Coordinates of N, CA, C and O in Angstrom, one line a residue:
X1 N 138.0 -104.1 -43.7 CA 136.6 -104.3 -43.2 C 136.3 -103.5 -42.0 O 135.2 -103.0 -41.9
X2 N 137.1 -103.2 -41.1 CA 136.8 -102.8 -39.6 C 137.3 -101.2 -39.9 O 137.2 -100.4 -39.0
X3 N 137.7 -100.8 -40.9 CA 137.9 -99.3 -41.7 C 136.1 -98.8 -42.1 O 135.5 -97.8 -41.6
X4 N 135.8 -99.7 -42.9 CA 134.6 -99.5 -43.8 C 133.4 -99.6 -42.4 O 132.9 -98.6 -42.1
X5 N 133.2 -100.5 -42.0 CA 132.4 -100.5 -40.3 C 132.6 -99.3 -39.7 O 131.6 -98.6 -39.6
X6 N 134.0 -98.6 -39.2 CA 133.9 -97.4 -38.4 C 133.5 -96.4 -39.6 O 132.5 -95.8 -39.4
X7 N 134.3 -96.0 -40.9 CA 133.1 -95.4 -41.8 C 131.7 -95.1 -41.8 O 131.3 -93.9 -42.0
X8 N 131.2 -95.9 -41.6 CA 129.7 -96.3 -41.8 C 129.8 -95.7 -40.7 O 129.7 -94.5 -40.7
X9 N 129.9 -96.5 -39.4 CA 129.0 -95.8 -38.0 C 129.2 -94.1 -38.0 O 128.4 -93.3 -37.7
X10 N 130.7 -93.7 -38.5 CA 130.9 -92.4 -38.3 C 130.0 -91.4 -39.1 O 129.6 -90.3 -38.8
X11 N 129.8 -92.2 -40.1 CA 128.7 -91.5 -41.4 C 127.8 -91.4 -41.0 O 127.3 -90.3 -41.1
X12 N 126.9 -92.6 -40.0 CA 125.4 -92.6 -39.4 C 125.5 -91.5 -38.2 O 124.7 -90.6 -37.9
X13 N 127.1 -91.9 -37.4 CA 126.6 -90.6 -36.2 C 126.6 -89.2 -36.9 O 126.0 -88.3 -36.3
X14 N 126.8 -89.0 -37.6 CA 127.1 -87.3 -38.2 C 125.6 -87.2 -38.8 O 124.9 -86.2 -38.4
X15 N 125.1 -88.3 -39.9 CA 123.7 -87.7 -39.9 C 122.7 -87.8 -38.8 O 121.8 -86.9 -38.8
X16 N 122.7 -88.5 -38.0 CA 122.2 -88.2 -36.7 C 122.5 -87.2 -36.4 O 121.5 -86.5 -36.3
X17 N 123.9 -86.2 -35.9 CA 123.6 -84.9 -35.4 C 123.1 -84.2 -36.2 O 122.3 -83.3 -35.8
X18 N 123.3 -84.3 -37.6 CA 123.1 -83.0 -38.3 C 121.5 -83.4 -38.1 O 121.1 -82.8 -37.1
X19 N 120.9 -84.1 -38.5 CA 119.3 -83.9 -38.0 C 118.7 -83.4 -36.8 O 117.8 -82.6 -36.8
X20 N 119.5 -83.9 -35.7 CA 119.2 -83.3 -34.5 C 119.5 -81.6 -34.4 O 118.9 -80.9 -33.7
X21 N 120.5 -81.1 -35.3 CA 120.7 -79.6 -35.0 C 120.4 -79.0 -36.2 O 121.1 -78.1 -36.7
X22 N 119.3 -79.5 -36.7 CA 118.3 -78.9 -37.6 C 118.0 -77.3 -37.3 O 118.6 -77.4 -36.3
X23 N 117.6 -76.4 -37.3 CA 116.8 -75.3 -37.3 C 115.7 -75.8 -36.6 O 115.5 -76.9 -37.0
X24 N 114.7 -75.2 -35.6 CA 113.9 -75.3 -35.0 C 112.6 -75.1 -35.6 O 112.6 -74.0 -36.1
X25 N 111.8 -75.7 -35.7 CA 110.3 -75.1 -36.2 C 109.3 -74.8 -35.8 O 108.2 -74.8 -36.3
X26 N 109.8 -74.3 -34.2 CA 108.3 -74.0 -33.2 C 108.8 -72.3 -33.6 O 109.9 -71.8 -33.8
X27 N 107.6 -71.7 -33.5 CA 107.4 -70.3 -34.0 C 107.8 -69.9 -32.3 O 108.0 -70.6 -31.4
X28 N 108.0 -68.3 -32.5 CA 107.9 -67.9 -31.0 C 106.2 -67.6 -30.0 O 106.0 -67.2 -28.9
X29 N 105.6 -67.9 -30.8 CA 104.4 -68.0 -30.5 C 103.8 -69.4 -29.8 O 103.0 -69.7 -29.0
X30 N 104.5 -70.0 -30.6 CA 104.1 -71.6 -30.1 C 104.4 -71.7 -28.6 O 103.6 -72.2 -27.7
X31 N 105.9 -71.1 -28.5 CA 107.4 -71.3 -27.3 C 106.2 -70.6 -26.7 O 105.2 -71.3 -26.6
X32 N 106.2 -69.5 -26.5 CA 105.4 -68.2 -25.6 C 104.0 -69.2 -24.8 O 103.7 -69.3 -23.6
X33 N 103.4 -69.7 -26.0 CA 101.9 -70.5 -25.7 C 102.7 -71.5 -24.6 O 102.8 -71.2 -23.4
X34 N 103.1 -72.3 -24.8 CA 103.7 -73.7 -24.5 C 104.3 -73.2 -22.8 O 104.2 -74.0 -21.8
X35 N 104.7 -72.0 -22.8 CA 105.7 -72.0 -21.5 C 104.2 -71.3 -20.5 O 104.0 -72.0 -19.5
X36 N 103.1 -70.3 -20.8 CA 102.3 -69.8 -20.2 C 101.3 -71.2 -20.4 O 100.3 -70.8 -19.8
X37 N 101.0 -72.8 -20.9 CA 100.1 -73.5 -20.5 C 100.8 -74.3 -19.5 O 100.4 -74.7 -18.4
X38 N 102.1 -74.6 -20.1 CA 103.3 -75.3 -18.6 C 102.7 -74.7 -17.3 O 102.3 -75.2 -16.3
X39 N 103.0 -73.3 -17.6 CA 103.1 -73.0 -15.6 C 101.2 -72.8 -15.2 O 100.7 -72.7 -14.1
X40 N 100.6 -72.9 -16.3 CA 98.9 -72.7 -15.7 C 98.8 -74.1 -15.3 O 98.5 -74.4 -14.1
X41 N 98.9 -75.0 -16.1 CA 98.6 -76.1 -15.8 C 99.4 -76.7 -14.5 O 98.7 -77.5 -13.8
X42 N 100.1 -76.5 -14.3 CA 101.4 -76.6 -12.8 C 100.7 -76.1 -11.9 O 100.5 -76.9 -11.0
X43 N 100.1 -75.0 -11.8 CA 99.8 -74.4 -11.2 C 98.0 -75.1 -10.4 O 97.6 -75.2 -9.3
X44 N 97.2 -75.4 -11.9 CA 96.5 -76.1 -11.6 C 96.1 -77.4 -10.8 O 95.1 -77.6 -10.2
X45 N 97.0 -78.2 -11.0 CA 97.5 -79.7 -10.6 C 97.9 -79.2 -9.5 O 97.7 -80.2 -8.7
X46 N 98.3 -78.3 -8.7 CA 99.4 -78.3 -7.5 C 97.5 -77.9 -6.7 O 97.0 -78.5 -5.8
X47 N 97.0 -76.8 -7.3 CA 95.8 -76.3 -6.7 C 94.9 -77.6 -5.8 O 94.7 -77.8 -4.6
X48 N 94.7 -78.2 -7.3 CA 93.6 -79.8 -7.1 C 94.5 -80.5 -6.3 O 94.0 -81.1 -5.4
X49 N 95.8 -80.6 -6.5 CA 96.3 -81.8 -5.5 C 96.4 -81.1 -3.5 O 96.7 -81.6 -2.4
X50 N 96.1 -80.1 -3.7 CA 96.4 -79.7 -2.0 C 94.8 -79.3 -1.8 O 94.4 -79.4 -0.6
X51 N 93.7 -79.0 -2.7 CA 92.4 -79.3 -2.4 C 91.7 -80.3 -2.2 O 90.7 -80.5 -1.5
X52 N 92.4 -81.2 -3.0 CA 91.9 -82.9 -2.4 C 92.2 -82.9 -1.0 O 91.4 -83.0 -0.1
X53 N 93.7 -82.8 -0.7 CA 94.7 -83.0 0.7 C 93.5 -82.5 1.7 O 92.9 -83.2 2.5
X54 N 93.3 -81.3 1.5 CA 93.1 -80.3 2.9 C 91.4 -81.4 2.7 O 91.1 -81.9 3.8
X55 N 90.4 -81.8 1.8 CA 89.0 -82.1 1.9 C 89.4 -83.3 2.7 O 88.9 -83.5 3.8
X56 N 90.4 -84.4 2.1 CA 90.6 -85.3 2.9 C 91.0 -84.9 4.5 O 90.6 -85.7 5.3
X57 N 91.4 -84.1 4.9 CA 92.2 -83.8 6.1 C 90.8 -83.5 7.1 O 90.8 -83.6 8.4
X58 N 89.9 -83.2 6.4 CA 88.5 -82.1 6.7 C 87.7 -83.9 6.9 O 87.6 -84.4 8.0
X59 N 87.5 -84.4 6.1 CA 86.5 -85.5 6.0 C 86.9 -86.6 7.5 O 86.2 -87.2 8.3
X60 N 88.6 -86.5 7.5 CA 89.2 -87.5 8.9 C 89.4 -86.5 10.0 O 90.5 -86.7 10.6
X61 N 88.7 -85.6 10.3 CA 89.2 -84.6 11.3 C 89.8 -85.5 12.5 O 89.3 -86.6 12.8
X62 N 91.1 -84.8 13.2 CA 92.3 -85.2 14.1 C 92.5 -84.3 14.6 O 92.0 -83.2 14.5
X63 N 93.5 -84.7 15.4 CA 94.5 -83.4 16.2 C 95.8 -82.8 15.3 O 96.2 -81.9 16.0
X64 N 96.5 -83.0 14.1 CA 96.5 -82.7 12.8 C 95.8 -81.8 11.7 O 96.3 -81.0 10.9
X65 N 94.7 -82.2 11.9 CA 93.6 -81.5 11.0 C 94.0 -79.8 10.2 O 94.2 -79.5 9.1
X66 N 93.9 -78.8 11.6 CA 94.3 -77.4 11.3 C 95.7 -77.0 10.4 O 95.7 -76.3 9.4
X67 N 97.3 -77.8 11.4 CA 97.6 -78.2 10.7 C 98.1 -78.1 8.9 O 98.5 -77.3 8.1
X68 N 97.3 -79.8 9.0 CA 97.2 -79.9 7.5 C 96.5 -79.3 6.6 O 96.7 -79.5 5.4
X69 N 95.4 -78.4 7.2 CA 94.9 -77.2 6.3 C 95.4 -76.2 5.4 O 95.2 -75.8 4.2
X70 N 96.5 -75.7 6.8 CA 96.9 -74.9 7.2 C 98.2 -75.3 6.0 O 98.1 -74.9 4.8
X71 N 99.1 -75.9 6.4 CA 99.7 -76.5 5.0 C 99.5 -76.6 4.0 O 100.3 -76.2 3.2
X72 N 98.6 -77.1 3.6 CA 97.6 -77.0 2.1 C 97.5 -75.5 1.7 O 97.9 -75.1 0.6
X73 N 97.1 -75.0 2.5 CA 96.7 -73.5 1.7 C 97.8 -72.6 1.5 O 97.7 -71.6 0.8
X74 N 98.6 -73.0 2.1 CA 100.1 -72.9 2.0 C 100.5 -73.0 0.6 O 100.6 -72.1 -0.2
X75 N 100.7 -74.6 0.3 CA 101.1 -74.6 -0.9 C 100.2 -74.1 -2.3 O 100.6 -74.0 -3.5
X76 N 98.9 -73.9 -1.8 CA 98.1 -73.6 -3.2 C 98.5 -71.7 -2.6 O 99.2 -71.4 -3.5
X77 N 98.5 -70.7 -1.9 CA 99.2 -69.9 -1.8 C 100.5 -69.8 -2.5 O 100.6 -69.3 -3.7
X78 N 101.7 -70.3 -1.8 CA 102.6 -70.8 -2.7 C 102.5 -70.7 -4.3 O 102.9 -69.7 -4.9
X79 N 101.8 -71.8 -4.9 CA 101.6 -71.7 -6.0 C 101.4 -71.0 -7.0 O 101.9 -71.0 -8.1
X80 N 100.2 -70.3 -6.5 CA 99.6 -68.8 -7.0 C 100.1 -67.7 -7.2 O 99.9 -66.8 -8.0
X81 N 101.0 -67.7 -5.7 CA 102.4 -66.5 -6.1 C 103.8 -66.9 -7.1 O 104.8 -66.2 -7.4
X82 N 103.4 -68.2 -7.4 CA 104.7 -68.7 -8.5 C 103.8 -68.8 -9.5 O 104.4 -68.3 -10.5
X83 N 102.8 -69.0 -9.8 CA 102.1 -68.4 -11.3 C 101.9 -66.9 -11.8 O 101.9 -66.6 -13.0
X84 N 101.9 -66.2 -10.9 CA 101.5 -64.9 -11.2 C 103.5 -64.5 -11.6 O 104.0 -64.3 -12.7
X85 N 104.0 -64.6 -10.7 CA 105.1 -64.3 -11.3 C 106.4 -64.9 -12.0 O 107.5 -64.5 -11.9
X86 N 105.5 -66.2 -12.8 CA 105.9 -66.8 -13.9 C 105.4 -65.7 -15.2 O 106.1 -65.0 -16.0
X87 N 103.9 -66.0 -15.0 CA 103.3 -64.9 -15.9 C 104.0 -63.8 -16.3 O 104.2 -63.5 -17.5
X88 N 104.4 -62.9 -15.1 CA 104.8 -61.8 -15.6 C 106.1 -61.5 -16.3 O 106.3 -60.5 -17.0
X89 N 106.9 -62.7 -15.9 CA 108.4 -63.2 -16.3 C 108.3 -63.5 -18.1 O 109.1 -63.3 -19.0
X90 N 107.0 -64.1 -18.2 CA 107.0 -64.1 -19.7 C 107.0 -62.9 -20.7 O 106.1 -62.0 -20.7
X91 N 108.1 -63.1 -21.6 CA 108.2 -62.0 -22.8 C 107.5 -62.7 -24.1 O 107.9 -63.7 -24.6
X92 N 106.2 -61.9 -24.4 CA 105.6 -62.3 -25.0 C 106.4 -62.1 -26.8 O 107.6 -61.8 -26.8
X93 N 105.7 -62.4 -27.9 CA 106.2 -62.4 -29.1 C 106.2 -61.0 -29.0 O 105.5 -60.4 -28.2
X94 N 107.4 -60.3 -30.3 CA 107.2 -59.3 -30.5 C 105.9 -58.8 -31.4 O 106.2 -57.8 -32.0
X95 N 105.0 -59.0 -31.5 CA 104.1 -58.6 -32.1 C 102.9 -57.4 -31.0 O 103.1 -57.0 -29.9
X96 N 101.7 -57.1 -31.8 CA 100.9 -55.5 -30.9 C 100.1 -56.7 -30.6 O 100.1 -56.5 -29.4
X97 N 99.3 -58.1 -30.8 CA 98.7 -58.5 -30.4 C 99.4 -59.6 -28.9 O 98.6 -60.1 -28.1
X98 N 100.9 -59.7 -29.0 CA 101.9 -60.3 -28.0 C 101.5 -59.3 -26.9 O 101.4 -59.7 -25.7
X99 N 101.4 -58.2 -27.1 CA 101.6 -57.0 -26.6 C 100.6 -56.9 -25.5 O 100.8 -56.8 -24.3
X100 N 99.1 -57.0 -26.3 CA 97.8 -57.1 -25.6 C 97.4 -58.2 -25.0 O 96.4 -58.4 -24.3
X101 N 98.2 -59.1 -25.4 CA 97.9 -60.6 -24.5 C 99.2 -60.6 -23.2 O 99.0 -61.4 -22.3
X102 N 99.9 -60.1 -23.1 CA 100.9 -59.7 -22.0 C 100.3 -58.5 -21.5 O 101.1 -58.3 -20.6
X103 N 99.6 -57.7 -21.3 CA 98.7 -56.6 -21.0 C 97.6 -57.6 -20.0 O 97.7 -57.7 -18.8
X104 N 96.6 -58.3 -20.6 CA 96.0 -59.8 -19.9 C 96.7 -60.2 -19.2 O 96.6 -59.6 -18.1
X105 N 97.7 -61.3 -19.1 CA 98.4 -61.6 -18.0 C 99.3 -61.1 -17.2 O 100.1 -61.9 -16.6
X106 N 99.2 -59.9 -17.0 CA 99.7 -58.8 -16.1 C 98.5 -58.8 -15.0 O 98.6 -58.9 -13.8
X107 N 97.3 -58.9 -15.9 CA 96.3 -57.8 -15.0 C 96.1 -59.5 -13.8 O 96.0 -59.6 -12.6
X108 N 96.1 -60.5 -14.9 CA 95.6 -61.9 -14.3 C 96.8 -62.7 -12.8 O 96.6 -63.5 -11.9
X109 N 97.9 -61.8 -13.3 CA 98.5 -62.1 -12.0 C 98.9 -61.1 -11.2 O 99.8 -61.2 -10.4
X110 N 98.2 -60.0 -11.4 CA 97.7 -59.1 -10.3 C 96.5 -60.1 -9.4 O 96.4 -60.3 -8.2
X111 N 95.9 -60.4 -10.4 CA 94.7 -60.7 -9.4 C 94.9 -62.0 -8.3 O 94.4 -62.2 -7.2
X112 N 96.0 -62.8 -8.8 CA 96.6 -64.0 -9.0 C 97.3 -63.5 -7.2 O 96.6 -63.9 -6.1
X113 N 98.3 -62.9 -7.2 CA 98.9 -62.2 -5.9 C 98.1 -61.2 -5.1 O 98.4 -60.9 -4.0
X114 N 96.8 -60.7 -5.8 CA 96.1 -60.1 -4.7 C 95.1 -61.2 -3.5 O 94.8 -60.9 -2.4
X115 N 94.8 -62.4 -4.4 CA 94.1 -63.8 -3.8 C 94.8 -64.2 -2.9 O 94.3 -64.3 -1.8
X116 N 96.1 -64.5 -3.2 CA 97.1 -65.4 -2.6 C 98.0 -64.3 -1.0 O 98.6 -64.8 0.0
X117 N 97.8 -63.2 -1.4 CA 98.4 -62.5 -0.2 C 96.9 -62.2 0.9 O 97.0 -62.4 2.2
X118 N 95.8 -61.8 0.2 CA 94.9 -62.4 1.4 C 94.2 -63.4 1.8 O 93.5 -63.3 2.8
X119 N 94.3 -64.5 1.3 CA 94.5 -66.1 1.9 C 95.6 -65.9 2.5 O 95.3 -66.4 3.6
X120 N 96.6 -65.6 2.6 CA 98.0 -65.7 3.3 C 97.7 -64.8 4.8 O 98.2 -65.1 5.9
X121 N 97.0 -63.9 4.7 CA 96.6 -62.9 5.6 C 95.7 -63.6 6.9 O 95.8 -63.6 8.1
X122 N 94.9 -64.0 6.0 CA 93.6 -64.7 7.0 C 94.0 -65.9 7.6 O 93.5 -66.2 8.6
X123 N 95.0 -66.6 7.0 CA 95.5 -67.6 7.8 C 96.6 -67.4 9.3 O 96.8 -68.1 10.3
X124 N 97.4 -65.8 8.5 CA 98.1 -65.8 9.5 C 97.7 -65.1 10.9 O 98.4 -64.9 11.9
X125 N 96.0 -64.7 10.5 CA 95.7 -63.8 11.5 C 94.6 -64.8 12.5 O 93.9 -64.5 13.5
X126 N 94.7 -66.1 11.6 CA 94.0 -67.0 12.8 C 94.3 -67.4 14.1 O 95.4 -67.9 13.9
X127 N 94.1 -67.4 15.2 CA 94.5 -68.1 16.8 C 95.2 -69.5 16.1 O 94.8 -70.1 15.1
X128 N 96.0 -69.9 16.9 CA 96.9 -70.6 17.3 C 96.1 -72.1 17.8 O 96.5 -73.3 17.6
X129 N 95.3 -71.9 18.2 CA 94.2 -72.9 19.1 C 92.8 -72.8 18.3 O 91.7 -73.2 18.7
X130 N 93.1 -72.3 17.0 CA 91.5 -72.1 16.7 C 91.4 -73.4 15.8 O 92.2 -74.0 15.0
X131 N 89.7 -73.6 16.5 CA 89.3 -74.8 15.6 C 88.6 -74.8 14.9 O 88.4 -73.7 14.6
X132 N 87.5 -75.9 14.1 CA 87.6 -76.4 12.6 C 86.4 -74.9 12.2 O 86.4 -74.1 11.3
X133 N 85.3 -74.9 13.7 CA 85.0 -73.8 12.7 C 85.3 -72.2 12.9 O 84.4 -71.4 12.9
X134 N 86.5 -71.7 12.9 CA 86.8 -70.8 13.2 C 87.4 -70.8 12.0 O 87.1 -69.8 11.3
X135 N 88.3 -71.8 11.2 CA 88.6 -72.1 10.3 C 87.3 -72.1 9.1 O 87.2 -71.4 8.1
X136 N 86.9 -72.4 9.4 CA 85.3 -72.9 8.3 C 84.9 -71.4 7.9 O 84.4 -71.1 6.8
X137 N 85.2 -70.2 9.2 CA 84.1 -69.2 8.9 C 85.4 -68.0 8.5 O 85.0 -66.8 8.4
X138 N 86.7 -68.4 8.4 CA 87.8 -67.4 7.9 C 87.7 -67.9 6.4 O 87.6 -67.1 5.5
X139 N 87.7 -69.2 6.2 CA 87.4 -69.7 4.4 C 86.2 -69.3 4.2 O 86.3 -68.1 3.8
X140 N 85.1 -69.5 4.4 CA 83.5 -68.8 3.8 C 84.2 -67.4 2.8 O 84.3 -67.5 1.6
X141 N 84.5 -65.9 3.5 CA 84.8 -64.5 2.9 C 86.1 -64.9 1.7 O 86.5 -64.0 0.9
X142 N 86.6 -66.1 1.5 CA 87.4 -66.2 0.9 C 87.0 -66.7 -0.8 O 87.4 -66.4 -1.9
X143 N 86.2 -67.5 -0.2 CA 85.4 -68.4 -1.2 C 84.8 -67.7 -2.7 O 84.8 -68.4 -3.8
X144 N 84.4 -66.2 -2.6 CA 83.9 -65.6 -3.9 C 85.2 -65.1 -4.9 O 85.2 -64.8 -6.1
X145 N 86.5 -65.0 -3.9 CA 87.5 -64.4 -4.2 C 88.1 -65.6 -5.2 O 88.3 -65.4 -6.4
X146 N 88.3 -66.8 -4.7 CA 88.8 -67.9 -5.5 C 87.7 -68.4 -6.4 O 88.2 -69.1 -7.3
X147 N 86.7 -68.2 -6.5 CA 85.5 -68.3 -7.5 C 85.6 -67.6 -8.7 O 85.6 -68.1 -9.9
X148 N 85.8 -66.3 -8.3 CA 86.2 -65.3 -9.1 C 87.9 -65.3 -9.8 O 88.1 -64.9 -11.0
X149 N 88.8 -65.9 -9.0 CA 90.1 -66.3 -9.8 C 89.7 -67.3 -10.8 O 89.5 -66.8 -11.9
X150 N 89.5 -68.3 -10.7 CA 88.9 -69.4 -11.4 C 88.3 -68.9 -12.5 O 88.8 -69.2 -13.5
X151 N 86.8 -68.0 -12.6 CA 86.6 -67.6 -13.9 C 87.4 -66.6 -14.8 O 87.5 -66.5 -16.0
X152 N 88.0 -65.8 -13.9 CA 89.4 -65.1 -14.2 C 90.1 -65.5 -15.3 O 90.2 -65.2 -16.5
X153 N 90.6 -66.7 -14.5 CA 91.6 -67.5 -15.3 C 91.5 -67.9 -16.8 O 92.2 -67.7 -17.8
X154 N 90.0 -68.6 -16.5 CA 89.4 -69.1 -17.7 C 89.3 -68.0 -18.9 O 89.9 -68.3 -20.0
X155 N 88.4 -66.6 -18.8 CA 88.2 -65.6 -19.3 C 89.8 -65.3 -19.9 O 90.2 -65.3 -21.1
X156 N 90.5 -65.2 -18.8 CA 92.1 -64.6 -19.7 C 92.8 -65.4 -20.8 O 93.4 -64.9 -21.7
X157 N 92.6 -66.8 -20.4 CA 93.0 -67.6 -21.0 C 92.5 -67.8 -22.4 O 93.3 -68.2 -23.3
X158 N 91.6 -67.7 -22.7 CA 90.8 -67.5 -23.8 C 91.3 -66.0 -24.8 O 91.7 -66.0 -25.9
X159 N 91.0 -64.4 -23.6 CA 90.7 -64.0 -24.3 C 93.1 -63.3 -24.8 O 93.7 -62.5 -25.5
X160 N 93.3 -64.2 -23.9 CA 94.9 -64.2 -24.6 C 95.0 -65.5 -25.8 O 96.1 -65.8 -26.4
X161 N 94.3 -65.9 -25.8 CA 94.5 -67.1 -26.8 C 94.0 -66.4 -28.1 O 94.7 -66.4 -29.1
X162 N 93.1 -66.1 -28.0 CA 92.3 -64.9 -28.9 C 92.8 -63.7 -29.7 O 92.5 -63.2 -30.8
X163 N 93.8 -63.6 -28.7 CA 94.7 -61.6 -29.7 C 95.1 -61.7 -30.5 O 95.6 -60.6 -30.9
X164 N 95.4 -62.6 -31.4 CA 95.5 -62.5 -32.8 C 96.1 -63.8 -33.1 O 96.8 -64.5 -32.5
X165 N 95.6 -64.0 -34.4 CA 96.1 -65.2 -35.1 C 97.3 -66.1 -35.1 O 97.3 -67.2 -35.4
X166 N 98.2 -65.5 -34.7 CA 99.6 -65.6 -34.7 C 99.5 -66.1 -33.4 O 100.4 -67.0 -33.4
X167 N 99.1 -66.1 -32.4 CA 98.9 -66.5 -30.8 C 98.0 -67.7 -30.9 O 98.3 -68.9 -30.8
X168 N 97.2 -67.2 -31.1 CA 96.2 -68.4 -31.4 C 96.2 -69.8 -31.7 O 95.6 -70.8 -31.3
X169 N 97.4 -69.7 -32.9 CA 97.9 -70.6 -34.0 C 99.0 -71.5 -32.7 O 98.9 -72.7 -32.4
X170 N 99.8 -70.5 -32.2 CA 100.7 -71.1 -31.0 C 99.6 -72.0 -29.9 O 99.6 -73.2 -29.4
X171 N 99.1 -71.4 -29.8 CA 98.7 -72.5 -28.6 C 98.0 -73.5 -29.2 O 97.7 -74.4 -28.5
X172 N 97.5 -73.6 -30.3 CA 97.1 -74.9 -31.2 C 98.0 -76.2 -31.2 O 97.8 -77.4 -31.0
X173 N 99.2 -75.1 -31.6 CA 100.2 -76.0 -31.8 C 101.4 -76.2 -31.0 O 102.4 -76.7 -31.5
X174 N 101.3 -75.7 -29.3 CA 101.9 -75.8 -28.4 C 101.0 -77.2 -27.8 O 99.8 -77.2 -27.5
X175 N 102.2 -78.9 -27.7 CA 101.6 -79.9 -26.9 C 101.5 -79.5 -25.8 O 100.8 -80.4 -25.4
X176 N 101.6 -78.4 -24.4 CA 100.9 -78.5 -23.5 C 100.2 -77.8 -23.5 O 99.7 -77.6 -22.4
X177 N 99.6 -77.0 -24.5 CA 98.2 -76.8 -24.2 C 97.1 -77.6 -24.4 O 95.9 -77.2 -24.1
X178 N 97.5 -78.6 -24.9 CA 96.2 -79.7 -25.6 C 95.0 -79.7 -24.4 O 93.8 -79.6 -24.9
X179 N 95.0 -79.8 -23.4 CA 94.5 -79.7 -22.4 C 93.3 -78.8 -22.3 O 92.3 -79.1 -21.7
X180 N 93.5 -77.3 -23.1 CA 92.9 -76.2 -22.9 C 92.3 -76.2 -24.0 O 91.8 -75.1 -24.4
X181 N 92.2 -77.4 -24.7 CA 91.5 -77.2 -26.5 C 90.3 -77.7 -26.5 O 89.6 -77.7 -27.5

């Protein structure tokens, strides 16, 4: 009896593995889609969560305040230079349409590190003692630049989702892109 019991369980764990080391059935298209919505969307959430931070920091002004701006823009800086060269870290599918949509997110985290090194610039060239609006009127020249990433983003995102069917199909059926559907 205690033969036929370990039997059985050893029979159930073996089809358990063998199921689990099945052959995979995400195309490399899907993987490709899936890893470029991972780091946009990361990237996004970290944006909104240190733009909330800094409006809150703005709405309770302190002796803090600059600071915690100043931190915030940091980490959405930060961020922007770890998207762009996430982006560029991706090897797209071997296909000519893989090709042209890695061509797009080249250009998009050019744009990506050109934002983020002059936000990085203007902060670091602020006074030491400067206050809220000294701050107010170094973000104003900045503002069209992140306006313009933002539709950037959108525009690339689309028009790499776009390059061909085989891409397309991937981010359909990539779960973190659901978000961008």
């Amino acid at each position: 009896m205690i033969r036929l019991g370990a039997t059985l369980l050893l029979s159930a764990t073996l089809v358990i593995l063998a199921a689990g080391c099945g052959g995979s059935d995400t195309s490399a298209e899907e993987e490709w889609a899936s890893d470029i919505c991972t780091a946009v969307s990361g990237w996004q959430d970290q944006v909104q969560q240190s733009t909330d931070e800094a409006r809150e920091a703005l709405q309770s002004p302190g002796s803090g305040t600059l600071a915690a701006i100043d931190a915030e823009v940091r980490e959405i800086t930060d961020a922007t230079d770890e998207l762009g060269d996430d982006l560029r870290e991706l090897e797209p599918p071997d296909t000519e349409a893989g090709e042209q949509a890695k061509r797009e997110l080249d250009t998009f985290a050019s744009q990506l590190e050109a934002t983020a090194t002059n936000t990085k610039e203007t902060f670091d060239n602020l006074p030491e003692d400067a206050g809220i609006t000294e701050l107010a009127n170094a973000l104003e020249p900045l503002l069209p630049s992140i306006q313009s990433l933002i539709e950037s983003a959108s525009s690339t995102f689309t028009a790499v989702k776009e390059s061909g069917s085989e891409l397309e199909q991937g981010f359909d059926d990539a779960d973190s892109c659901e978000r961008y559907s």
